[in-house]
Amino acid sequence: MRIEPFSLERWMTTWETEVQYDLAESGIQPISVNELGRLTGEQDRIASLLDEPLLYSEATGTIELRNLIAGLYSNTGPENVLVTTGAIEANFLLFNNLLVQGDEVVVVDPCYQQLASVPKALGCEVKHWTLRADNEFRYDLDELQQLVSPRTRMIVVNSPHNPTGSILSQDEMNRVYEIAESVGAWVMSDEAYRWLTLPGQPESAKPARELGESGLSVSTLSKPFGLPGLRLGWLVGPEDVVRQCWWFRDYVSLSPGYLNDRLAQIVLRNRESLMDRTRQIASGNLELVEQWIREREGLIDWVRPRGGLLGLLSYRMDVPSSELADSLARDASVMLAPGSAFGNEHHLRIGFGANPEKFREGLEVAGQYIERVASERGVR
Ligand SMILES: Cc1ncc(COP(=O)(O)O)c(C=O)c1O
């Protein structure tokens, strides 16, 4: 398989070890294993893990972990769950097992690049279902209806959405499912940002898995729980799809890490205490961004995210986003991801999950830098 470079990952790895303020990060501020113990009260269990031999772990994920994950979905048992190396592996396995060359796939656009690039590399015809700034990045269901055809094999959605913070309401998700069913397609739903409801906003739709056997849900501990380093995600779907993905994974990563699987059990047993921390950080930082934007009216704006941890800032300067993002990182030591990595020029993607103190400082530094560029290059 030949695949195009993952633009955002290339850009992130160029700068993430260099800068002081990473406002491009896509998850909540990560926690340590000790902090996980303190937040959950499971320090003794964590200490006992250090004495366990590091065996190959059960390839599908332990039954304990799969039971915990199955409990997050209605009508789902452990046989419907495969534990994976992050959501990224779950997505990769589903695409590789359910799509073949020549299939048509409708993918939300902009998107986490993997969702479009892997189907494209498999030889599928990728049709873009575009969320537009002038429609407040809303999912337009009539447009989806027009995009699908009898050749459509899969509709790929992501809600809450990376990079816009858009969400699918329950009615909208039901309609996506109906449209998919009408042409015999799968709904592949990347729910990496599940549970990340924002103050004053409705909940994102329930998982695609709960809509029926054509619904496939993917999720992760990376974004909502602050544990990207665990590399622990999962896919949930019909048993035969899970088995197919498992057999494919024998050739890729074989099984989840032994400790990662056990730590994930601790996380999911204590989901709510970890989510309290997440919501507190996200809502506080979101207020800071809104204030920061108000102070720069006419220069910076955004469509307020309705869920998740990300949003797209638009700026009124004739400066390409890659140039602005590079110079911000190099000269001001602040990372804001270039909108061009998502096909949204004159935008920067911000993540509001970072350590609040650092986030406030980083915003201040970025604001001063962007104002300086505006005074030199002019405002449109
Ligand atoms: C929408 C989306 N899906 C999947 C992933 C991959 O996440 P993980 O760390 O679980 O592999 C990301 C990471 O940024 C993402 O934004």
mmCIF file of C-alpha atoms and ligand atoms in Angstrom:
data_model
loop_
_atom_site.group_PDB
_atom_site.id
_atom_site.type_symbol
_atom_site.label_atom_id
_atom_site.label_comp_id
_atom_site.label_asym_id
_atom_site.label_seq_id
_atom_site.Cartn_x
_atom_site.Cartn_y
_atom_site.Cartn_z
ATOM 1 C CA MET A 1 0.000 0.000 0.000
ATOM 2 C CA ARG A 2 1.314 3.448 -0.937
ATOM 3 C CA ILE A 3 -0.005 6.249 1.231
ATOM 4 C CA GLU A 4 0.428 10.023 1.248
ATOM 5 C CA PRO A 5 2.256 11.658 4.187
ATOM 6 C CA PHE A 6 0.080 12.555 7.199
ATOM 7 C CA SER A 7 0.471 16.361 6.960
ATOM 8 C CA LEU A 8 -0.527 17.224 10.501
ATOM 9 C CA GLU A 9 1.650 14.525 12.074
ATOM 10 C CA ARG A 10 4.624 15.683 9.984
ATOM 11 C CA TRP A 11 4.065 19.238 11.210
ATOM 12 C CA MET A 12 3.466 18.274 14.864
ATOM 13 C CA THR A 13 6.629 16.189 15.088
ATOM 14 C CA THR A 14 8.660 19.061 13.661
ATOM 15 C CA TRP A 15 7.743 21.342 16.536
ATOM 16 C CA GLU A 16 6.343 19.492 19.547
ATOM 17 C CA THR A 17 9.669 18.935 21.254
ATOM 18 C CA GLU A 18 10.855 22.472 20.461
ATOM 19 C CA VAL A 19 8.146 24.812 21.719
ATOM 20 C CA GLN A 20 7.193 26.116 25.133
ATOM 21 C CA TYR A 21 3.432 26.306 24.522
ATOM 22 C CA ASP A 22 1.651 23.523 22.649
ATOM 23 C CA LEU A 23 -1.827 24.847 21.900
ATOM 24 C CA ALA A 24 -2.161 22.457 18.954
ATOM 25 C CA GLU A 25 -2.414 19.339 21.120
ATOM 26 C CA SER A 26 -5.625 17.448 20.478
ATOM 27 C CA GLY A 27 -6.342 15.814 23.852
ATOM 28 C CA ILE A 28 -6.743 16.761 27.487
ATOM 29 C CA GLN A 29 -3.622 17.446 29.575
ATOM 30 C CA PRO A 30 -2.039 14.002 30.071
ATOM 31 C CA ILE A 31 -1.740 12.452 33.535
ATOM 32 C CA SER A 32 0.932 10.246 35.069
ATOM 33 C CA VAL A 33 0.373 6.726 36.378
ATOM 34 C CA ASN A 34 0.708 8.090 39.927
ATOM 35 C CA GLU A 35 -1.923 10.724 39.233
ATOM 36 C CA LEU A 36 -4.181 8.029 37.792
ATOM 37 C CA GLY A 37 -3.784 6.213 41.113
ATOM 38 C CA ARG A 38 -4.615 9.330 43.149
ATOM 39 C CA LEU A 39 -7.626 10.297 41.019
ATOM 40 C CA THR A 40 -9.111 6.795 41.130
ATOM 41 C CA GLY A 41 -8.012 5.599 44.579
ATOM 42 C CA GLU A 42 -6.551 2.474 42.914
ATOM 43 C CA GLN A 43 -2.917 2.979 44.021
ATOM 44 C CA ASP A 44 -2.733 -0.533 45.506
ATOM 45 C CA ARG A 45 -3.813 -2.163 42.248
ATOM 46 C CA ILE A 46 -1.278 -0.075 40.339
ATOM 47 C CA ALA A 47 1.493 -1.032 42.783
ATOM 48 C CA SER A 48 0.610 -4.724 42.408
ATOM 49 C CA LEU A 49 0.898 -4.448 38.615
ATOM 50 C CA LEU A 50 4.611 -3.802 39.018
ATOM 51 C CA ASP A 51 5.071 -7.389 40.240
ATOM 52 C CA GLU A 52 3.254 -9.032 37.327
ATOM 53 C CA PRO A 53 5.324 -10.590 34.535
ATOM 54 C CA LEU A 54 5.018 -8.717 31.257
ATOM 55 C CA LEU A 55 3.445 -11.475 29.186
ATOM 56 C CA TYR A 56 1.946 -11.134 25.768
ATOM 57 C CA SER A 57 -1.529 -9.981 26.687
ATOM 58 C CA GLU A 58 -4.773 -11.509 25.373
ATOM 59 C CA ALA A 59 -4.879 -10.559 21.674
ATOM 60 C CA THR A 60 -8.422 -9.189 21.619
ATOM 61 C CA GLY A 61 -7.954 -7.349 24.930
ATOM 62 C CA THR A 62 -8.621 -9.065 28.271
ATOM 63 C CA ILE A 63 -12.159 -10.201 28.964
ATOM 64 C CA GLU A 64 -12.231 -7.777 31.940
ATOM 65 C CA LEU A 65 -11.427 -4.817 29.699
ATOM 66 C CA ARG A 66 -13.747 -5.905 26.898
ATOM 67 C CA ASN A 67 -16.580 -6.271 29.415
ATOM 68 C CA LEU A 68 -15.945 -2.750 30.681
ATOM 69 C CA ILE A 69 -15.914 -1.397 27.112
ATOM 70 C CA ALA A 70 -19.020 -3.382 26.115
ATOM 71 C CA GLY A 71 -20.792 -1.751 29.084
ATOM 72 C CA LEU A 72 -20.339 1.638 27.386
ATOM 73 C CA TYR A 73 -22.734 0.588 24.564
ATOM 74 C CA SER A 74 -26.228 -0.871 24.563
ATOM 75 C CA ASN A 75 -26.781 -4.302 22.941
ATOM 76 C CA THR A 76 -23.065 -5.035 23.088
ATOM 77 C CA GLY A 77 -21.082 -7.889 24.587
ATOM 78 C CA PRO A 78 -17.336 -8.528 24.843
ATOM 79 C CA GLU A 79 -17.485 -10.482 21.557
ATOM 80 C CA ASN A 80 -18.341 -7.185 19.837
ATOM 81 C CA VAL A 81 -15.183 -5.457 21.101
ATOM 82 C CA LEU A 82 -11.596 -5.453 19.876
ATOM 83 C CA VAL A 83 -9.038 -3.540 21.937
ATOM 84 C CA THR A 84 -6.538 -1.776 19.665
ATOM 85 C CA THR A 85 -3.421 0.361 19.679
ATOM 86 C CA GLY A 86 -5.323 3.643 19.853
ATOM 87 C CA ALA A 87 -8.271 4.705 17.743
ATOM 88 C CA ILE A 88 -5.859 5.021 14.850
ATOM 89 C CA GLU A 89 -5.372 1.250 14.666
ATOM 90 C CA ALA A 90 -9.108 0.639 15.075
ATOM 91 C CA ASN A 91 -9.825 2.912 12.095
ATOM 92 C CA PHE A 92 -7.063 1.276 10.061
ATOM 93 C CA LEU A 93 -8.366 -2.235 10.732
ATOM 94 C CA LEU A 94 -11.940 -1.351 9.814
ATOM 95 C CA PHE A 95 -10.933 0.298 6.544
ATOM 96 C CA ASN A 96 -8.658 -2.585 5.584
ATOM 97 C CA ASN A 97 -11.231 -5.238 6.324
ATOM 98 C CA LEU A 98 -14.401 -3.645 5.006
ATOM 99 C CA LEU A 99 -13.247 -1.768 1.911
ATOM 100 C CA VAL A 100 -11.853 -2.919 -1.408
ATOM 101 C CA GLN A 101 -10.508 -1.102 -4.431
ATOM 102 C CA GLY A 102 -13.242 0.687 -6.337
ATOM 103 C CA ASP A 103 -15.607 1.097 -3.370
ATOM 104 C CA GLU A 104 -17.073 4.515 -2.866
ATOM 105 C CA VAL A 105 -16.594 6.044 0.587
ATOM 106 C CA VAL A 106 -18.156 9.278 1.825
ATOM 107 C CA VAL A 107 -15.919 10.987 4.370
ATOM 108 C CA VAL A 108 -16.577 14.072 6.449
ATOM 109 C CA ASP A 109 -14.325 16.929 5.356
ATOM 110 C CA PRO A 110 -12.193 18.456 6.799
ATOM 111 C CA CYS A 111 -11.110 15.454 8.823
ATOM 112 C CA TYR A 112 -8.438 13.723 10.808
ATOM 113 C CA GLN A 113 -6.419 12.880 7.717
ATOM 114 C CA GLN A 114 -6.321 9.125 8.299
ATOM 115 C CA LEU A 115 -10.080 8.910 7.695
ATOM 116 C CA ALA A 116 -9.668 9.959 4.054
ATOM 117 C CA SER A 117 -6.093 8.920 3.244
ATOM 118 C CA VAL A 118 -6.407 5.225 4.156
ATOM 119 C CA PRO A 119 -9.538 4.597 2.029
ATOM 120 C CA LYS A 120 -7.830 6.523 -0.793
ATOM 121 C CA ALA A 121 -4.674 4.382 -0.456
ATOM 122 C CA LEU A 122 -6.874 1.268 -0.639
ATOM 123 C CA GLY A 123 -8.050 2.430 -4.053
ATOM 124 C CA CYS A 124 -11.487 3.648 -2.977
ATOM 125 C CA GLU A 125 -13.200 6.645 -4.487
ATOM 126 C CA VAL A 126 -13.407 9.140 -1.639
ATOM 127 C CA LYS A 127 -16.258 11.650 -1.734
ATOM 128 C CA HIS A 128 -16.028 14.603 0.631
ATOM 129 C CA TRP A 129 -18.965 15.605 2.805
ATOM 130 C CA THR A 130 -17.852 19.129 3.582
ATOM 131 C CA LEU A 131 -18.556 21.120 6.741
ATOM 132 C CA ARG A 132 -18.385 24.777 5.717
ATOM 133 C CA ALA A 133 -17.518 27.777 7.873
ATOM 134 C CA ASP A 134 -20.411 29.764 6.318
ATOM 135 C CA ASN A 135 -22.758 27.040 7.573
ATOM 136 C CA GLU A 136 -21.106 27.094 11.030
ATOM 137 C CA PHE A 137 -19.468 23.747 10.187
ATOM 138 C CA ARG A 138 -22.812 21.953 10.440
ATOM 139 C CA TYR A 139 -23.404 18.536 8.891
ATOM 140 C CA ASP A 140 -25.706 19.088 5.906
ATOM 141 C CA LEU A 141 -27.792 15.909 5.637
ATOM 142 C CA ASP A 142 -29.346 16.838 2.299
ATOM 143 C CA GLU A 143 -25.866 17.067 0.862
ATOM 144 C CA LEU A 144 -25.052 13.609 2.242
ATOM 145 C CA GLN A 145 -28.175 12.234 0.606
ATOM 146 C CA GLN A 146 -26.935 13.565 -2.738
ATOM 147 C CA LEU A 147 -23.418 12.196 -2.261
ATOM 148 C CA VAL A 148 -24.326 8.556 -1.673
ATOM 149 C CA SER A 149 -25.000 6.085 -4.447
ATOM 150 C CA PRO A 150 -25.580 2.324 -4.680
ATOM 151 C CA ARG A 151 -21.766 2.011 -4.851
ATOM 152 C CA THR A 152 -21.281 3.657 -1.444
ATOM 153 C CA ARG A 153 -19.787 1.093 0.899
ATOM 154 C CA MET A 154 -19.133 3.293 3.929
ATOM 155 C CA ILE A 155 -20.001 6.700 5.401
ATOM 156 C CA VAL A 156 -17.301 7.982 7.735
ATOM 157 C CA VAL A 157 -18.293 10.474 10.432
ATOM 158 C CA ASN A 158 -16.536 11.958 13.429
ATOM 159 C CA SER A 159 -18.485 13.613 16.229
ATOM 160 C CA PRO A 160 -17.438 15.618 18.203
ATOM 161 C CA HIS A 161 -15.373 16.625 15.232
ATOM 162 C CA ASN A 162 -11.676 17.179 14.738
ATOM 163 C CA PRO A 163 -10.867 19.970 13.778
ATOM 164 C CA THR A 164 -14.072 22.083 14.001
ATOM 165 C CA GLY A 165 -15.752 20.952 17.252
ATOM 166 C CA SER A 166 -18.956 20.327 15.300
ATOM 167 C CA ILE A 167 -21.329 17.610 16.542
ATOM 168 C CA LEU A 168 -24.012 15.394 15.053
ATOM 169 C CA SER A 169 -27.266 15.617 17.001
ATOM 170 C CA GLN A 170 -29.209 12.401 17.606
ATOM 171 C CA ASP A 171 -31.668 13.230 14.811
ATOM 172 C CA GLU A 172 -28.804 13.903 12.411
ATOM 173 C CA MET A 173 -27.020 10.672 13.340
ATOM 174 C CA ASN A 174 -30.269 8.737 12.864
ATOM 175 C CA ARG A 175 -30.558 10.248 9.413
ATOM 176 C CA VAL A 176 -26.930 9.342 8.569
ATOM 177 C CA TYR A 177 -27.754 5.771 9.564
ATOM 178 C CA GLU A 178 -30.937 5.694 7.478
ATOM 179 C CA ILE A 179 -29.112 7.054 4.427
ATOM 180 C CA ALA A 180 -26.361 4.444 4.864
ATOM 181 C CA GLU A 181 -28.882 1.627 5.270
ATOM 182 C CA SER A 182 -30.755 2.739 2.160
ATOM 183 C CA VAL A 183 -27.666 1.909 0.053
ATOM 184 C CA GLY A 184 -26.342 -0.964 2.182
ATOM 185 C CA ALA A 185 -23.339 0.978 3.517
ATOM 186 C CA TRP A 186 -21.565 0.924 6.887
ATOM 187 C CA VAL A 187 -21.564 3.931 9.212
ATOM 188 C CA MET A 188 -18.014 4.146 10.528
ATOM 189 C CA SER A 189 -18.105 6.559 13.419
ATOM 190 C CA ASP A 190 -14.860 7.845 14.895
ATOM 191 C CA GLU A 191 -15.939 8.704 18.442
ATOM 192 C CA ALA A 192 -12.475 9.591 19.760
ATOM 193 C CA TYR A 193 -14.022 12.677 21.403
ATOM 194 C CA ARG A 194 -16.986 10.882 22.970
ATOM 195 C CA TRP A 195 -18.206 12.259 26.346
ATOM 196 C CA LEU A 196 -16.641 15.647 25.662
ATOM 197 C CA THR A 197 -19.762 17.757 25.975
ATOM 198 C CA LEU A 198 -19.200 21.512 26.336
ATOM 199 C CA PRO A 199 -21.079 23.868 28.695
ATOM 200 C CA GLY A 200 -24.374 25.092 27.228
ATOM 201 C CA GLN A 201 -24.175 22.661 24.285
ATOM 202 C CA PRO A 202 -26.253 19.556 23.600
ATOM 203 C CA GLU A 203 -24.741 16.083 23.849
ATOM 204 C CA SER A 204 -23.332 14.545 20.712
ATOM 205 C CA ALA A 205 -25.391 11.663 19.301
ATOM 206 C CA LYS A 206 -25.142 8.256 20.934
ATOM 207 C CA PRO A 207 -22.594 5.838 19.435
ATOM 208 C CA ALA A 208 -23.242 4.474 15.938
ATOM 209 C CA ARG A 209 -23.043 0.940 17.347
ATOM 210 C CA GLU A 210 -26.302 1.593 19.209
ATOM 211 C CA LEU A 211 -28.183 2.331 15.982
ATOM 212 C CA GLY A 212 -27.874 -1.178 14.570
ATOM 213 C CA GLU A 213 -25.629 -3.765 12.981
ATOM 214 C CA SER A 214 -24.375 -1.382 10.262
ATOM 215 C CA GLY A 215 -22.993 0.960 12.904
ATOM 216 C CA LEU A 216 -19.305 0.744 13.826
ATOM 217 C CA SER A 217 -17.928 2.765 16.736
ATOM 218 C CA VAL A 218 -14.307 3.614 17.437
ATOM 219 C CA SER A 219 -13.049 5.211 20.622
ATOM 220 C CA THR A 220 -9.935 5.779 22.718
ATOM 221 C CA LEU A 221 -8.469 6.721 26.066
ATOM 222 C CA SER A 222 -6.237 9.314 24.354
ATOM 223 C CA LYS A 223 -8.478 12.379 24.151
ATOM 224 C CA PRO A 224 -11.048 12.455 26.970
ATOM 225 C CA PHE A 225 -8.934 10.789 29.647
ATOM 226 C CA GLY A 226 -5.505 12.316 29.049
ATOM 227 C CA LEU A 227 -3.763 8.997 28.368
ATOM 228 C CA PRO A 228 -2.466 9.163 24.768
ATOM 229 C CA GLY A 229 0.728 7.396 25.847
ATOM 230 C CA LEU A 230 -1.222 4.261 26.772
ATOM 231 C CA ARG A 231 -2.021 3.810 23.056
ATOM 232 C CA LEU A 232 -5.289 2.208 24.013
ATOM 233 C CA GLY A 233 -8.373 2.351 21.819
ATOM 234 C CA TRP A 234 -11.079 0.008 20.592
ATOM 235 C CA LEU A 235 -13.587 -0.785 17.909
ATOM 236 C CA VAL A 236 -17.096 -2.066 18.479
ATOM 237 C CA GLY A 237 -19.225 -3.780 15.852
ATOM 238 C CA PRO A 238 -20.765 -7.071 14.716
ATOM 239 C CA GLU A 239 -18.907 -10.164 15.890
ATOM 240 C CA ASP A 240 -17.744 -11.233 12.404
ATOM 241 C CA VAL A 241 -16.274 -7.782 11.717
ATOM 242 C CA VAL A 242 -14.485 -7.835 15.071
ATOM 243 C CA ARG A 243 -13.056 -11.285 14.310
ATOM 244 C CA GLN A 244 -11.880 -10.207 10.845
ATOM 245 C CA CYS A 245 -10.145 -7.152 12.291
ATOM 246 C CA TRP A 246 -8.556 -9.268 15.023
ATOM 247 C CA TRP A 247 -7.114 -11.719 12.473
ATOM 248 C CA PHE A 248 -5.745 -8.845 10.409
ATOM 249 C CA ARG A 249 -4.177 -7.344 13.529
ATOM 250 C CA ASP A 250 -2.175 -10.556 14.032
ATOM 251 C CA TYR A 251 0.073 -9.113 11.323
ATOM 252 C CA VAL A 252 0.277 -5.591 12.702
ATOM 253 C CA SER A 253 0.563 -5.205 16.476
ATOM 254 C CA LEU A 254 -0.683 -8.591 17.690
ATOM 255 C CA SER A 255 -2.094 -7.536 21.061
ATOM 256 C CA PRO A 256 -2.472 -4.585 23.421
ATOM 257 C CA GLY A 257 0.436 -3.932 25.799
ATOM 258 C CA TYR A 258 0.051 -5.971 29.004
ATOM 259 C CA LEU A 259 0.224 -2.999 31.380
ATOM 260 C CA ASN A 260 -1.820 -0.781 29.073
ATOM 261 C CA ASP A 261 -4.734 -3.206 29.161
ATOM 262 C CA ARG A 262 -4.671 -3.370 32.997
ATOM 263 C CA LEU A 263 -4.337 0.400 33.386
ATOM 264 C CA ALA A 264 -7.232 0.868 30.956
ATOM 265 C CA GLN A 265 -9.404 -1.282 33.227
ATOM 266 C CA ILE A 266 -8.647 1.122 36.079
ATOM 267 C CA VAL A 267 -9.525 4.094 33.872
ATOM 268 C CA LEU A 268 -12.872 2.686 32.770
ATOM 269 C CA ARG A 269 -13.832 1.569 36.283
ATOM 270 C CA ASN A 270 -13.385 5.206 37.330
ATOM 271 C CA ARG A 271 -14.540 6.993 34.201
ATOM 272 C CA GLU A 272 -16.522 9.693 35.957
ATOM 273 C CA SER A 273 -13.763 10.878 38.299
ATOM 274 C CA LEU A 274 -11.441 11.307 35.336
ATOM 275 C CA MET A 275 -14.115 13.025 33.259
ATOM 276 C CA ASP A 276 -14.720 15.583 36.039
ATOM 277 C CA ARG A 277 -11.114 16.681 35.699
ATOM 278 C CA THR A 278 -11.429 16.783 31.904
ATOM 279 C CA ARG A 279 -14.590 18.893 31.904
ATOM 280 C CA GLN A 280 -13.119 21.344 34.374
ATOM 281 C CA ILE A 281 -9.982 21.912 32.273
ATOM 282 C CA ALA A 282 -11.886 22.121 28.959
ATOM 283 C CA SER A 283 -14.586 24.525 30.133
ATOM 284 C CA GLY A 284 -12.089 26.859 31.871
ATOM 285 C CA ASN A 285 -9.808 26.953 28.821
ATOM 286 C CA LEU A 286 -12.743 27.462 26.468
ATOM 287 C CA GLU A 287 -13.692 30.616 28.390
ATOM 288 C CA LEU A 288 -10.110 31.846 28.086
ATOM 289 C CA VAL A 289 -10.147 31.387 24.291
ATOM 290 C CA GLU A 290 -13.468 33.189 23.972
ATOM 291 C CA GLN A 291 -12.173 36.154 25.963
ATOM 292 C CA TRP A 292 -8.948 36.144 23.893
ATOM 293 C CA ILE A 293 -10.978 36.211 20.655
ATOM 294 C CA ARG A 294 -13.220 39.026 21.937
ATOM 295 C CA GLU A 295 -10.092 41.082 22.651
ATOM 296 C CA ARG A 296 -9.026 40.626 19.012
ATOM 297 C CA GLU A 297 -12.310 41.361 17.272
ATOM 298 C CA GLY A 298 -11.870 41.999 13.546
ATOM 299 C CA LEU A 299 -8.628 40.015 13.481
ATOM 300 C CA ILE A 300 -9.497 36.591 14.914
ATOM 301 C CA ASP A 301 -12.812 34.755 15.056
ATOM 302 C CA TRP A 302 -14.182 31.226 15.241
ATOM 303 C CA VAL A 303 -17.280 29.113 15.099
ATOM 304 C CA ARG A 304 -17.606 28.205 18.763
ATOM 305 C CA PRO A 305 -17.041 24.433 19.101
ATOM 306 C CA ARG A 306 -20.165 22.513 20.123
ATOM 307 C CA GLY A 307 -18.251 19.530 21.502
ATOM 308 C CA GLY A 308 -14.808 17.977 21.857
ATOM 309 C CA LEU A 309 -11.578 19.787 22.555
ATOM 310 C CA LEU A 310 -10.776 21.494 19.267
ATOM 311 C CA GLY A 311 -11.785 24.471 17.168
ATOM 312 C CA LEU A 312 -10.680 26.361 14.078
ATOM 313 C CA LEU A 313 -9.590 29.979 14.554
ATOM 314 C CA SER A 314 -9.980 32.130 11.452
ATOM 315 C CA TYR A 315 -7.723 35.155 10.991
ATOM 316 C CA ARG A 316 -8.078 38.093 8.641
ATOM 317 C CA MET A 317 -4.581 38.364 7.204
ATOM 318 C CA ASP A 318 -3.241 37.386 3.814
ATOM 319 C CA VAL A 319 -0.687 35.056 5.348
ATOM 320 C CA PRO A 320 -0.770 31.331 4.502
ATOM 321 C CA SER A 321 -1.565 29.251 7.581
ATOM 322 C CA SER A 322 1.564 27.107 7.211
ATOM 323 C CA GLU A 323 3.733 30.242 7.200
ATOM 324 C CA LEU A 324 1.938 31.687 10.229
ATOM 325 C CA ALA A 325 2.001 28.396 12.171
ATOM 326 C CA ASP A 326 5.704 27.856 11.431
ATOM 327 C CA SER A 327 6.699 31.363 12.431
ATOM 328 C CA LEU A 328 4.550 31.210 15.591
ATOM 329 C CA ALA A 329 6.336 28.009 16.588
ATOM 330 C CA ARG A 330 9.814 29.209 15.620
ATOM 331 C CA ASP A 331 9.688 32.838 16.794
ATOM 332 C CA ALA A 332 7.109 32.785 19.608
ATOM 333 C CA SER A 333 7.437 29.145 20.761
ATOM 334 C CA VAL A 334 3.686 28.541 20.435
ATOM 335 C CA MET A 335 2.090 25.727 18.434
ATOM 336 C CA LEU A 336 -1.249 26.329 16.707
ATOM 337 C CA ALA A 337 -1.779 23.848 13.888
ATOM 338 C CA PRO A 338 -2.004 25.174 10.297
ATOM 339 C CA GLY A 339 -5.493 24.987 8.808
ATOM 340 C CA SER A 340 -3.899 23.978 5.504
ATOM 341 C CA ALA A 341 -3.284 20.518 7.003
ATOM 342 C CA PHE A 342 -7.096 20.161 6.896
ATOM 343 C CA GLY A 343 -7.698 22.112 3.692
ATOM 344 C CA ASN A 344 -8.893 25.177 5.671
ATOM 345 C CA GLU A 345 -6.611 28.031 4.645
ATOM 346 C CA HIS A 346 -6.445 31.167 6.831
ATOM 347 C CA HIS A 347 -7.330 29.094 9.880
ATOM 348 C CA LEU A 348 -5.335 27.720 12.794
ATOM 349 C CA ARG A 349 -6.515 24.754 14.823
ATOM 350 C CA ILE A 350 -6.490 25.214 18.564
ATOM 351 C CA GLY A 351 -6.874 22.515 21.207
ATOM 352 C CA PHE A 352 -8.184 23.674 24.578
ATOM 353 C CA GLY A 353 -7.224 20.675 26.689
ATOM 354 C CA ALA A 354 -3.818 21.903 27.892
ATOM 355 C CA ASN A 355 -2.662 22.751 31.412
ATOM 356 C CA PRO A 356 -4.714 25.912 32.172
ATOM 357 C CA GLU A 357 -1.823 28.048 33.396
ATOM 358 C CA LYS A 358 0.343 27.205 30.384
ATOM 359 C CA PHE A 359 -2.675 27.636 28.128
ATOM 360 C CA ARG A 360 -3.319 31.167 29.411
ATOM 361 C CA GLU A 361 0.331 32.157 28.956
ATOM 362 C CA GLY A 362 0.516 30.565 25.506
ATOM 363 C CA LEU A 363 -2.596 32.408 24.355
ATOM 364 C CA GLU A 364 -1.126 35.708 25.522
ATOM 365 C CA VAL A 365 2.153 35.104 23.680
ATOM 366 C CA ALA A 366 0.338 33.935 20.522
ATOM 367 C CA GLY A 367 -2.020 36.926 20.653
ATOM 368 C CA GLN A 368 0.836 39.427 20.842
ATOM 369 C CA TYR A 369 2.684 37.693 18.016
ATOM 370 C CA ILE A 370 -0.349 37.586 15.704
ATOM 371 C CA GLU A 371 -1.066 41.268 16.409
ATOM 372 C CA ARG A 372 2.501 42.101 15.445
ATOM 373 C CA VAL A 373 2.186 40.176 12.179
ATOM 374 C CA ALA A 374 -1.111 41.986 11.523
ATOM 375 C CA SER A 375 0.505 45.381 12.032
ATOM 376 C CA GLU A 376 3.270 44.465 9.565
ATOM 377 C CA ARG A 377 1.203 42.600 6.961
ATOM 378 C CA GLY A 378 -2.186 44.333 7.317
ATOM 379 C CA VAL A 379 -5.694 43.104 8.161
ATOM 380 C CA ARG A 380 -8.093 42.113 5.369
HETATM 381 C C1 LIG B 1 -10.613 12.013 15.172
HETATM 382 C C2 LIG B 1 -9.440 11.228 15.638
HETATM 383 N N1 LIG B 1 -9.454 9.898 15.507
HETATM 384 C C3 LIG B 1 -8.435 9.133 15.912
HETATM 385 C C4 LIG B 1 -7.309 9.694 16.471
HETATM 386 C C5 LIG B 1 -6.191 8.790 16.938
HETATM 387 O O1 LIG B 1 -6.232 8.687 18.330
HETATM 388 P P1 LIG B 1 -5.425 7.589 19.150
HETATM 389 O O2 LIG B 1 -4.426 8.341 19.968
HETATM 390 O O3 LIG B 1 -6.439 6.920 20.016
HETATM 391 O O4 LIG B 1 -4.808 6.666 18.193
HETATM 392 C C6 LIG B 1 -7.229 11.075 16.614
HETATM 393 C C7 LIG B 1 -6.006 11.709 17.158
HETATM 394 O O5 LIG B 1 -5.796 12.889 17.062
HETATM 395 C C8 LIG B 1 -8.329 11.865 16.199
HETATM 396 O O6 LIG B 1 -8.329 13.174 16.338
#
